[in-house]
Amino acid sequence: MAASLKVAIPKERRAYERRVAATPETVKKLAGLGFAVTVEAGAGMASHYLDDAYRAAGATIARDEAATLRDAALVLKVQRPLNKAEGADEIALIPRGAILVGLLDPLGHPAQAAAYASAGVTAMAMELVPRISRAQSMDALSSQSNLAGYKAVLDAADEFGRAVPLMMTAAGTVAPAKVFVLGAGVAGLQAIATARRLGAVVSATDVRAATREQVESLGATFIAPADAVDAAAKTGYAKELDKDQAAKQAAVVAEQLKKQDIAITTALIPGRKAPVLITRDMIAGMKPGSVIVDLAVEHGGNVEGSKAGEIVEVNGVRIVGHINVPSRLAVDASALYARNLVNFLTPLADKAGGLKINWDDEIVKGATLTRDGAVVHDLLKKA
């Protein structure tokens, strides 16, 4: 009988990263698929998954990253591995012929795909799993964005100098906070729902017409120009507005911000710098003590003046720019992401401890960056 395929779970080494690519729960599921799982010592410590729990689930604990990756056929990570220019060369530790699966940010770092190809690594990016019905349980972008939207509201409330809900007391009434969410994707919708649960009065905007119904179903007010056009792209993301429509949208946003206490921006365009939604002039029109949370700060930012990893104050408005927001909820973020990975791998397992991959499958083809020493993804070829 052939030996079980080795699955390696190394510790994440990028700054601000507390997540891990497997939990004790998913180790059991991977073992159920016939895989032999090796977890690097301390890999789950930052997200409160201890080595003893991994052992009890059936994993082998390796002393360091080199031992974890040695002879691995499948490497599961949260973020892309470090390269030589960044210090520790994690790519060099991955065995030639192994499959690497993770949130590899291929459109943000297209050159790294060439490094995977040169190393003989088959790389698969969870961000590029197509958004089709049978891949919903594999959608890591959604699972992580959901948590980011929730946490953004809590971070805003933490920086806000007032209470969020309506409070009626003997000493007087506290008015509810007004929250404005810019972008009604997964993160934005969760931010709306969370702000509503906290008792805020919520409004939201998006350039995609289909989001109106979703926003209103959560009890928020949808804000848009009277003659707004639908700017939804075929991918489901928003496409760029023409100059006239962009000016009208900006005017509506500027007017709305004057009345708000909290604003949360969530707009991202894959492979491109995040669009600026809130300018310095708009910030100047906001009330002192207002708070903005920029969830796109790592990708250039939706807010002029936001800084990655910092909370800055401009004209009395606090702008929150936390890095890697899902990682700030590392326990749940790890659990959801690890399940995404198991759901991605389950159709690829042959139940005998190996893999049987249909490279022409829509999901596999959409996620695969490199194979057989070459960059194979169309988006990266163009890049």
CSV table of C-alpha atoms in Angstrom, one decimal:
chain,number,residue,atom,x,y,z
A,1,MET,CA,0.0,0.0,0.0
A,2,ALA,CA,1.3,3.4,-0.9
A,3,ALA,CA,2.3,5.8,1.9
A,4,SER,CA,-0.1,8.6,2.7
A,5,LEU,CA,0.6,12.0,1.1
A,6,LYS,CA,2.3,14.4,3.5
A,7,VAL,CA,0.4,17.6,4.2
A,8,ALA,CA,2.6,20.3,5.8
A,9,ILE,CA,1.2,23.2,7.9
A,10,PRO,CA,4.1,25.7,8.6
A,11,LYS,CA,3.9,28.6,11.0
A,12,GLU,CA,3.0,31.9,9.3
A,13,ARG,CA,6.0,34.3,9.4
A,14,ARG,CA,4.7,37.5,7.9
A,15,ALA,CA,4.2,40.5,10.1
A,16,TYR,CA,0.7,41.0,11.6
A,17,GLU,CA,-0.3,37.4,10.8
A,18,ARG,CA,-1.8,35.4,13.6
A,19,ARG,CA,-3.8,32.9,11.6
A,20,VAL,CA,-2.9,29.3,10.8
A,21,ALA,CA,-3.9,27.1,7.8
A,22,ALA,CA,-5.2,24.2,9.8
A,23,THR,CA,-7.0,23.7,13.1
A,24,PRO,CA,-7.4,20.5,15.1
A,25,GLU,CA,-10.8,20.1,13.6
A,26,THR,CA,-9.5,20.2,10.0
A,27,VAL,CA,-6.5,18.0,10.8
A,28,LYS,CA,-9.0,15.3,11.6
A,29,LYS,CA,-10.8,15.9,8.3
A,30,LEU,CA,-7.5,15.9,6.4
A,31,ALA,CA,-6.6,12.6,8.1
A,32,GLY,CA,-10.0,11.3,7.1
A,33,LEU,CA,-9.1,12.0,3.4
A,34,GLY,CA,-6.1,9.7,3.9
A,35,PHE,CA,-3.4,12.4,4.3
A,36,ALA,CA,-0.6,12.4,6.9
A,37,VAL,CA,-0.5,15.9,8.5
A,38,THR,CA,2.6,17.5,9.9
A,39,VAL,CA,2.2,20.8,11.8
A,40,GLU,CA,5.2,23.0,12.7
A,41,ALA,CA,5.6,23.5,16.5
A,42,GLY,CA,3.8,26.6,17.6
A,43,ALA,CA,2.1,27.2,14.3
A,44,GLY,CA,-1.3,27.6,15.9
A,45,MET,CA,-0.2,29.4,19.1
A,46,ALA,CA,-1.1,32.9,18.0
A,47,SER,CA,-4.7,31.7,17.3
A,48,HIS,CA,-4.9,29.6,20.5
A,49,TYR,CA,-4.6,26.2,18.8
A,50,LEU,CA,-2.0,24.3,20.8
A,51,ASP,CA,0.4,21.6,19.7
A,52,ASP,CA,-1.2,19.1,22.1
A,53,ALA,CA,-4.6,19.6,20.4
A,54,TYR,CA,-3.0,19.0,17.0
A,55,ARG,CA,-1.4,15.8,18.3
A,56,ALA,CA,-4.7,14.6,19.7
A,57,ALA,CA,-6.3,15.2,16.3
A,58,GLY,CA,-3.6,12.9,14.6
A,59,ALA,CA,-1.0,15.4,13.5
A,60,THR,CA,2.8,15.0,13.8
A,61,ILE,CA,4.5,18.0,15.3
A,62,ALA,CA,7.8,19.0,13.7
A,63,ARG,CA,10.4,21.1,15.5
A,64,ASP,CA,10.9,23.8,12.8
A,65,GLU,CA,9.8,24.8,9.3
A,66,ALA,CA,12.5,22.8,7.5
A,67,ALA,CA,11.4,19.6,9.2
A,68,THR,CA,7.7,20.5,8.6
A,69,LEU,CA,8.2,20.9,4.8
A,70,ARG,CA,10.7,18.1,4.3
A,71,ASP,CA,9.2,15.5,1.8
A,72,ALA,CA,5.8,17.4,1.9
A,73,ALA,CA,3.6,16.8,-1.2
A,74,LEU,CA,1.1,19.4,-0.2
A,75,VAL,CA,1.8,22.7,1.7
A,76,LEU,CA,-1.1,24.7,3.2
A,77,LYS,CA,-0.5,28.3,4.1
A,78,VAL,CA,-2.5,31.4,4.9
A,79,GLN,CA,-0.2,34.0,3.3
A,80,ARG,CA,2.3,33.7,0.5
A,81,PRO,CA,5.7,32.3,1.6
A,82,LEU,CA,8.6,34.7,2.2
A,83,ASN,CA,11.1,34.9,-0.6
A,84,LYS,CA,14.9,35.4,-0.5
A,85,ALA,CA,14.7,39.2,-0.8
A,86,GLU,CA,12.5,39.3,2.3
A,87,GLY,CA,15.0,37.4,4.5
A,88,ALA,CA,14.1,33.8,5.2
A,89,ASP,CA,13.6,32.0,1.8
A,90,GLU,CA,10.5,29.8,2.5
A,91,ILE,CA,10.1,29.0,-1.2
A,92,ALA,CA,13.4,27.2,-1.2
A,93,LEU,CA,12.2,24.9,1.6
A,94,ILE,CA,9.2,23.7,-0.3
A,95,PRO,CA,10.1,20.4,-2.1
A,96,ARG,CA,10.2,20.4,-5.8
A,97,GLY,CA,7.0,18.9,-7.2
A,98,ALA,CA,5.0,19.9,-4.1
A,99,ILE,CA,1.6,21.7,-4.3
A,100,LEU,CA,1.3,25.0,-2.4
A,101,VAL,CA,-2.2,26.3,-1.6
A,102,GLY,CA,-2.8,29.6,0.1
A,103,LEU,CA,-3.9,33.2,-0.1
A,104,LEU,CA,-0.9,34.0,-2.3
A,105,ASP,CA,-2.0,37.5,-3.5
A,106,PRO,CA,-0.9,36.7,-7.1
A,107,LEU,CA,-2.3,39.8,-8.6
A,108,GLY,CA,-0.6,42.0,-6.0
A,109,HIS,CA,2.7,40.1,-6.4
A,110,PRO,CA,2.7,38.6,-9.9
A,111,ALA,CA,6.5,38.2,-10.0
A,112,GLN,CA,6.4,35.7,-7.1
A,113,ALA,CA,4.6,33.2,-9.4
A,114,ALA,CA,7.8,33.0,-11.5
A,115,ALA,CA,9.7,32.0,-8.3
A,116,TYR,CA,7.2,29.2,-7.7
A,117,ALA,CA,7.6,28.0,-11.3
A,118,SER,CA,11.4,28.1,-11.0
A,119,ALA,CA,11.3,26.1,-7.8
A,120,GLY,CA,9.1,23.5,-9.5
A,121,VAL,CA,6.2,24.2,-7.1
A,122,THR,CA,2.6,24.0,-8.3
A,123,ALA,CA,1.0,27.0,-6.7
A,124,MET,CA,-2.8,27.4,-6.2
A,125,ALA,CA,-4.3,30.7,-5.0
A,126,MET,CA,-7.5,30.6,-2.9
A,127,GLU,CA,-8.3,34.2,-4.0
A,128,LEU,CA,-8.8,33.0,-7.6
A,129,VAL,CA,-11.2,30.2,-6.8
A,130,PRO,CA,-14.1,31.1,-9.2
A,131,ARG,CA,-17.2,32.4,-7.5
A,132,ILE,CA,-19.6,29.7,-8.7
A,133,SER,CA,-22.2,27.8,-6.7
A,134,ARG,CA,-20.2,24.6,-6.1
A,135,ALA,CA,-17.3,26.6,-4.9
A,136,GLN,CA,-19.1,28.7,-2.3
A,137,SER,CA,-17.7,26.6,0.6
A,138,MET,CA,-14.2,27.2,-0.7
A,139,ASP,CA,-14.6,31.0,-0.9
A,140,ALA,CA,-11.8,32.2,1.4
A,141,LEU,CA,-12.2,35.8,0.4
A,142,SER,CA,-15.7,35.9,1.6
A,143,SER,CA,-15.0,34.0,4.9
A,144,GLN,CA,-12.3,36.5,5.8
A,145,SER,CA,-14.0,39.6,4.5
A,146,ASN,CA,-17.1,38.7,6.6
A,147,LEU,CA,-15.0,38.9,9.7
A,148,ALA,CA,-13.2,42.0,8.6
A,149,GLY,CA,-16.5,43.8,8.1
A,150,TYR,CA,-17.6,42.8,11.6
A,151,LYS,CA,-14.3,43.8,13.2
A,152,ALA,CA,-14.3,47.2,11.4
A,153,VAL,CA,-17.4,48.2,13.2
A,154,LEU,CA,-16.0,47.1,16.6
A,155,ASP,CA,-12.8,49.0,15.9
A,156,ALA,CA,-14.8,52.1,15.0
A,157,ALA,CA,-16.9,51.9,18.1
A,158,ASP,CA,-13.7,51.5,20.2
A,159,GLU,CA,-12.3,54.8,18.8
A,160,PHE,CA,-15.6,56.6,18.9
A,161,GLY,CA,-16.0,58.9,21.9
A,162,ARG,CA,-19.7,58.2,22.3
A,163,ALA,CA,-22.1,55.3,22.7
A,164,VAL,CA,-23.4,53.7,19.5
A,165,PRO,CA,-27.1,52.8,20.4
A,166,LEU,CA,-29.9,55.1,21.4
A,167,MET,CA,-29.9,55.4,25.2
A,168,MET,CA,-32.8,56.9,27.2
A,169,THR,CA,-31.7,57.7,30.8
A,170,ALA,CA,-32.9,59.9,33.7
A,171,ALA,CA,-30.1,62.3,32.8
A,172,GLY,CA,-31.2,62.6,29.2
A,173,THR,CA,-31.2,60.8,25.9
A,174,VAL,CA,-28.1,59.7,24.0
A,175,ALA,CA,-28.8,59.8,20.2
A,176,PRO,CA,-27.7,56.7,18.2
A,177,ALA,CA,-24.6,56.9,16.1
A,178,LYS,CA,-24.9,57.4,12.4
A,179,VAL,CA,-22.8,54.9,10.4
A,180,PHE,CA,-22.1,55.1,6.7
A,181,VAL,CA,-20.7,52.1,4.8
A,182,LEU,CA,-19.0,52.6,1.5
A,183,GLY,CA,-19.0,49.4,-0.6
A,184,ALA,CA,-21.7,46.7,-0.1
A,185,GLY,CA,-19.7,43.6,-0.8
A,186,VAL,CA,-19.2,40.9,1.8
A,187,ALA,CA,-17.3,43.1,4.2
A,188,GLY,CA,-19.7,46.0,3.7
A,189,LEU,CA,-22.8,44.0,4.2
A,190,GLN,CA,-21.4,42.4,7.4
A,191,ALA,CA,-20.5,45.9,8.6
A,192,ILE,CA,-24.0,47.1,8.0
A,193,ALA,CA,-25.5,44.1,9.9
A,194,THR,CA,-23.1,44.6,12.8
A,195,ALA,CA,-23.7,48.3,13.1
A,196,ARG,CA,-27.4,47.7,13.0
A,197,ARG,CA,-27.1,45.1,15.8
A,198,LEU,CA,-25.2,47.7,17.9
A,199,GLY,CA,-28.1,50.1,17.4
A,200,ALA,CA,-26.7,52.6,14.9
A,201,VAL,CA,-28.6,54.3,12.2
A,202,VAL,CA,-27.0,52.9,9.1
A,203,SER,CA,-26.7,54.1,5.5
A,204,ALA,CA,-24.6,52.6,2.6
A,205,THR,CA,-23.6,53.2,-0.9
A,206,ASP,CA,-22.3,51.1,-3.8
A,207,VAL,CA,-22.0,51.7,-7.6
A,208,ARG,CA,-23.5,48.3,-8.3
A,209,ALA,CA,-27.3,48.5,-8.6
A,210,ALA,CA,-27.9,45.0,-7.3
A,211,THR,CA,-26.6,45.9,-3.9
A,212,ARG,CA,-29.5,48.2,-3.2
A,213,GLU,CA,-31.8,45.4,-2.3
A,214,GLN,CA,-29.2,43.7,-0.1
A,215,VAL,CA,-28.5,46.9,1.8
A,216,GLU,CA,-32.2,47.7,2.3
A,217,SER,CA,-32.9,44.1,3.4
A,218,LEU,CA,-30.5,44.7,6.3
A,219,GLY,CA,-32.4,47.8,7.4
A,220,ALA,CA,-30.0,50.4,6.1
A,221,THR,CA,-30.7,53.3,3.7
A,222,PHE,CA,-29.2,53.1,0.3
A,223,ILE,CA,-27.5,56.3,-0.9
A,224,ALA,CA,-26.8,56.9,-4.6
A,225,PRO,CA,-27.1,59.7,-7.2
A,226,ALA,CA,-30.6,60.0,-8.7
A,227,ASP,CA,-29.4,59.0,-12.2
A,228,ALA,CA,-26.8,56.5,-11.1
A,229,VAL,CA,-25.7,53.9,-13.6
A,230,ASP,CA,-25.0,50.3,-12.8
A,231,ALA,CA,-21.2,49.8,-12.6
A,232,ALA,CA,-21.2,46.1,-11.9
A,233,ALA,CA,-18.6,44.1,-13.9
A,234,LYS,CA,-19.1,40.5,-15.0
A,235,THR,CA,-16.8,39.4,-12.2
A,236,GLY,CA,-19.2,40.8,-9.6
A,237,TYR,CA,-16.8,43.5,-8.6
A,238,ALA,CA,-17.4,47.2,-9.4
A,239,LYS,CA,-15.9,48.7,-12.6
A,240,GLU,CA,-14.5,52.2,-12.8
A,241,LEU,CA,-17.1,55.0,-13.3
A,242,ASP,CA,-16.7,57.6,-16.1
A,243,LYS,CA,-15.6,61.1,-15.0
A,244,ASP,CA,-19.2,62.5,-14.9
A,245,GLN,CA,-20.6,59.6,-12.9
A,246,ALA,CA,-17.6,59.6,-10.6
A,247,ALA,CA,-18.1,63.3,-9.8
A,248,LYS,CA,-21.8,62.7,-9.1
A,249,GLN,CA,-21.0,59.8,-6.8
A,250,ALA,CA,-18.4,61.8,-5.0
A,251,ALA,CA,-20.8,64.7,-4.4
A,252,VAL,CA,-23.3,62.3,-2.8
A,253,VAL,CA,-20.7,60.8,-0.6
A,254,ALA,CA,-19.4,64.2,0.5
A,255,GLU,CA,-22.8,65.4,1.5
A,256,GLN,CA,-23.6,62.2,3.3
A,257,LEU,CA,-20.3,62.2,5.3
A,258,LYS,CA,-21.2,65.6,6.8
A,259,LYS,CA,-24.0,64.0,8.7
A,260,GLN,CA,-22.2,60.8,9.8
A,261,ASP,CA,-20.3,59.8,13.0
A,262,ILE,CA,-18.6,56.7,11.6
A,263,ALA,CA,-17.6,55.7,8.0
A,264,ILE,CA,-16.3,52.4,6.9
A,265,THR,CA,-14.7,51.9,3.5
A,266,THR,CA,-14.4,48.5,1.9
A,267,ALA,CA,-13.8,49.0,-1.8
A,268,LEU,CA,-11.1,46.8,-3.5
A,269,ILE,CA,-10.3,46.1,-7.1
A,270,PRO,CA,-8.3,42.9,-7.6
A,271,GLY,CA,-4.8,43.6,-8.9
A,272,ARG,CA,-5.2,47.3,-8.7
A,273,LYS,CA,-4.8,50.1,-6.2
A,274,ALA,CA,-7.9,50.6,-4.1
A,275,PRO,CA,-10.1,53.5,-5.3
A,276,VAL,CA,-10.1,56.7,-3.3
A,277,LEU,CA,-13.6,57.2,-1.9
A,278,ILE,CA,-13.0,59.8,0.8
A,279,THR,CA,-10.8,62.8,0.0
A,280,ARG,CA,-9.2,65.2,2.4
A,281,ASP,CA,-11.8,67.8,1.4
A,282,MET,CA,-14.6,65.4,2.4
A,283,ILE,CA,-12.8,64.7,5.7
A,284,ALA,CA,-12.7,68.5,6.4
A,285,GLY,CA,-16.5,68.5,6.1
A,286,MET,CA,-17.0,65.8,8.7
A,287,LYS,CA,-17.9,66.4,12.4
A,288,PRO,CA,-15.0,66.5,14.9
A,289,GLY,CA,-14.9,63.2,16.8
A,290,SER,CA,-16.0,61.2,13.7
A,291,VAL,CA,-14.2,58.0,12.9
A,292,ILE,CA,-13.3,56.4,9.6
A,293,VAL,CA,-12.1,52.8,9.2
A,294,ASP,CA,-10.3,52.1,6.0
A,295,LEU,CA,-10.4,48.4,5.3
A,296,ALA,CA,-8.5,48.9,2.0
A,297,VAL,CA,-5.5,50.6,3.7
A,298,GLU,CA,-3.1,47.8,2.8
A,299,HIS,CA,-3.9,48.2,-0.9
A,300,GLY,CA,-3.4,51.9,-1.2
A,301,GLY,CA,-6.4,53.0,0.8
A,302,ASN,CA,-9.9,54.3,0.1
A,303,VAL,CA,-9.2,57.3,2.3
A,304,GLU,CA,-6.7,60.1,1.6
A,305,GLY,CA,-4.4,60.3,4.6
A,306,SER,CA,-5.0,56.8,6.0
A,307,LYS,CA,-1.8,55.0,7.0
A,308,ALA,CA,-1.3,51.2,7.1
A,309,GLY,CA,-0.9,50.1,10.7
A,310,GLU,CA,-1.7,53.4,12.2
A,311,ILE,CA,-4.6,55.5,13.6
A,312,VAL,CA,-4.2,59.1,12.5
A,313,GLU,CA,-6.2,62.2,13.2
A,314,VAL,CA,-7.1,64.7,10.5
A,315,ASN,CA,-9.1,67.8,11.4
A,316,GLY,CA,-10.4,66.0,14.5
A,317,VAL,CA,-11.4,62.9,12.5
A,318,ARG,CA,-9.7,59.6,13.5
A,319,ILE,CA,-8.8,57.4,10.6
A,320,VAL,CA,-8.2,53.8,11.5
A,321,GLY,CA,-5.8,51.8,9.3
A,322,HIS,CA,-5.3,48.4,10.9
A,323,ILE,CA,-3.4,45.8,8.9
A,324,ASN,CA,-4.7,42.3,8.3
A,325,VAL,CA,-8.0,42.8,10.0
A,326,PRO,CA,-9.2,39.2,9.8
A,327,SER,CA,-6.1,38.2,11.7
A,328,ARG,CA,-7.3,40.3,14.6
A,329,LEU,CA,-10.0,37.6,15.0
A,330,ALA,CA,-7.5,34.8,14.5
A,331,VAL,CA,-9.4,32.0,16.2
A,332,ASP,CA,-12.5,32.3,13.9
A,333,ALA,CA,-10.5,33.5,10.9
A,334,SER,CA,-8.3,30.4,11.1
A,335,ALA,CA,-11.2,28.1,11.6
A,336,LEU,CA,-13.1,29.4,8.6
A,337,TYR,CA,-10.1,29.5,6.3
A,338,ALA,CA,-9.0,26.0,7.3
A,339,ARG,CA,-12.5,24.7,6.4
A,340,ASN,CA,-12.2,26.6,3.1
A,341,LEU,CA,-9.0,24.6,2.4
A,342,VAL,CA,-10.5,21.3,3.3
A,343,ASN,CA,-13.5,22.0,1.1
A,344,PHE,CA,-11.1,22.9,-1.8
A,345,LEU,CA,-9.0,19.7,-1.3
A,346,THR,CA,-11.8,17.2,-0.7
A,347,PRO,CA,-12.8,16.8,-4.4
A,348,LEU,CA,-9.1,16.4,-5.2
A,349,ALA,CA,-8.4,13.6,-2.8
A,350,ASP,CA,-8.4,10.0,-4.0
A,351,LYS,CA,-9.4,8.6,-0.6
A,352,ALA,CA,-6.3,6.4,-0.6
A,353,GLY,CA,-3.9,9.1,0.8
A,354,GLY,CA,-3.2,10.8,-2.5
A,355,LEU,CA,-4.5,13.3,-5.0
A,356,LYS,CA,-6.3,12.8,-8.2
A,357,ILE,CA,-6.6,16.2,-9.8
A,358,ASN,CA,-8.6,17.1,-12.9
A,359,TRP,CA,-6.5,20.0,-14.2
A,360,ASP,CA,-9.3,21.0,-16.6
A,361,ASP,CA,-11.9,21.4,-13.8
A,362,GLU,CA,-13.1,25.0,-13.6
A,363,ILE,CA,-12.2,25.5,-10.0
A,364,VAL,CA,-8.7,23.9,-10.3
A,365,LYS,CA,-8.0,25.8,-13.5
A,366,GLY,CA,-9.1,29.1,-11.9
A,367,ALA,CA,-6.9,28.7,-8.9
A,368,THR,CA,-3.7,27.3,-10.4
A,369,LEU,CA,-0.9,29.8,-10.9
A,370,THR,CA,2.0,27.5,-11.8
A,371,ARG,CA,2.4,23.9,-13.0
A,372,ASP,CA,5.3,21.9,-14.5
A,373,GLY,CA,7.8,24.7,-14.0
A,374,ALA,CA,5.7,27.3,-15.9
A,375,VAL,CA,3.3,30.1,-15.0
A,376,VAL,CA,-0.1,28.9,-16.4
A,377,HIS,CA,-2.7,31.4,-15.2
A,378,ASP,CA,-3.9,33.7,-17.9
A,379,LEU,CA,-4.1,36.8,-15.6
A,380,LEU,CA,-0.4,36.3,-14.6
A,381,LYS,CA,0.7,35.7,-18.2
A,382,LYS,CA,-0.8,39.1,-19.0
A,383,ALA,CA,0.9,40.7,-16.0
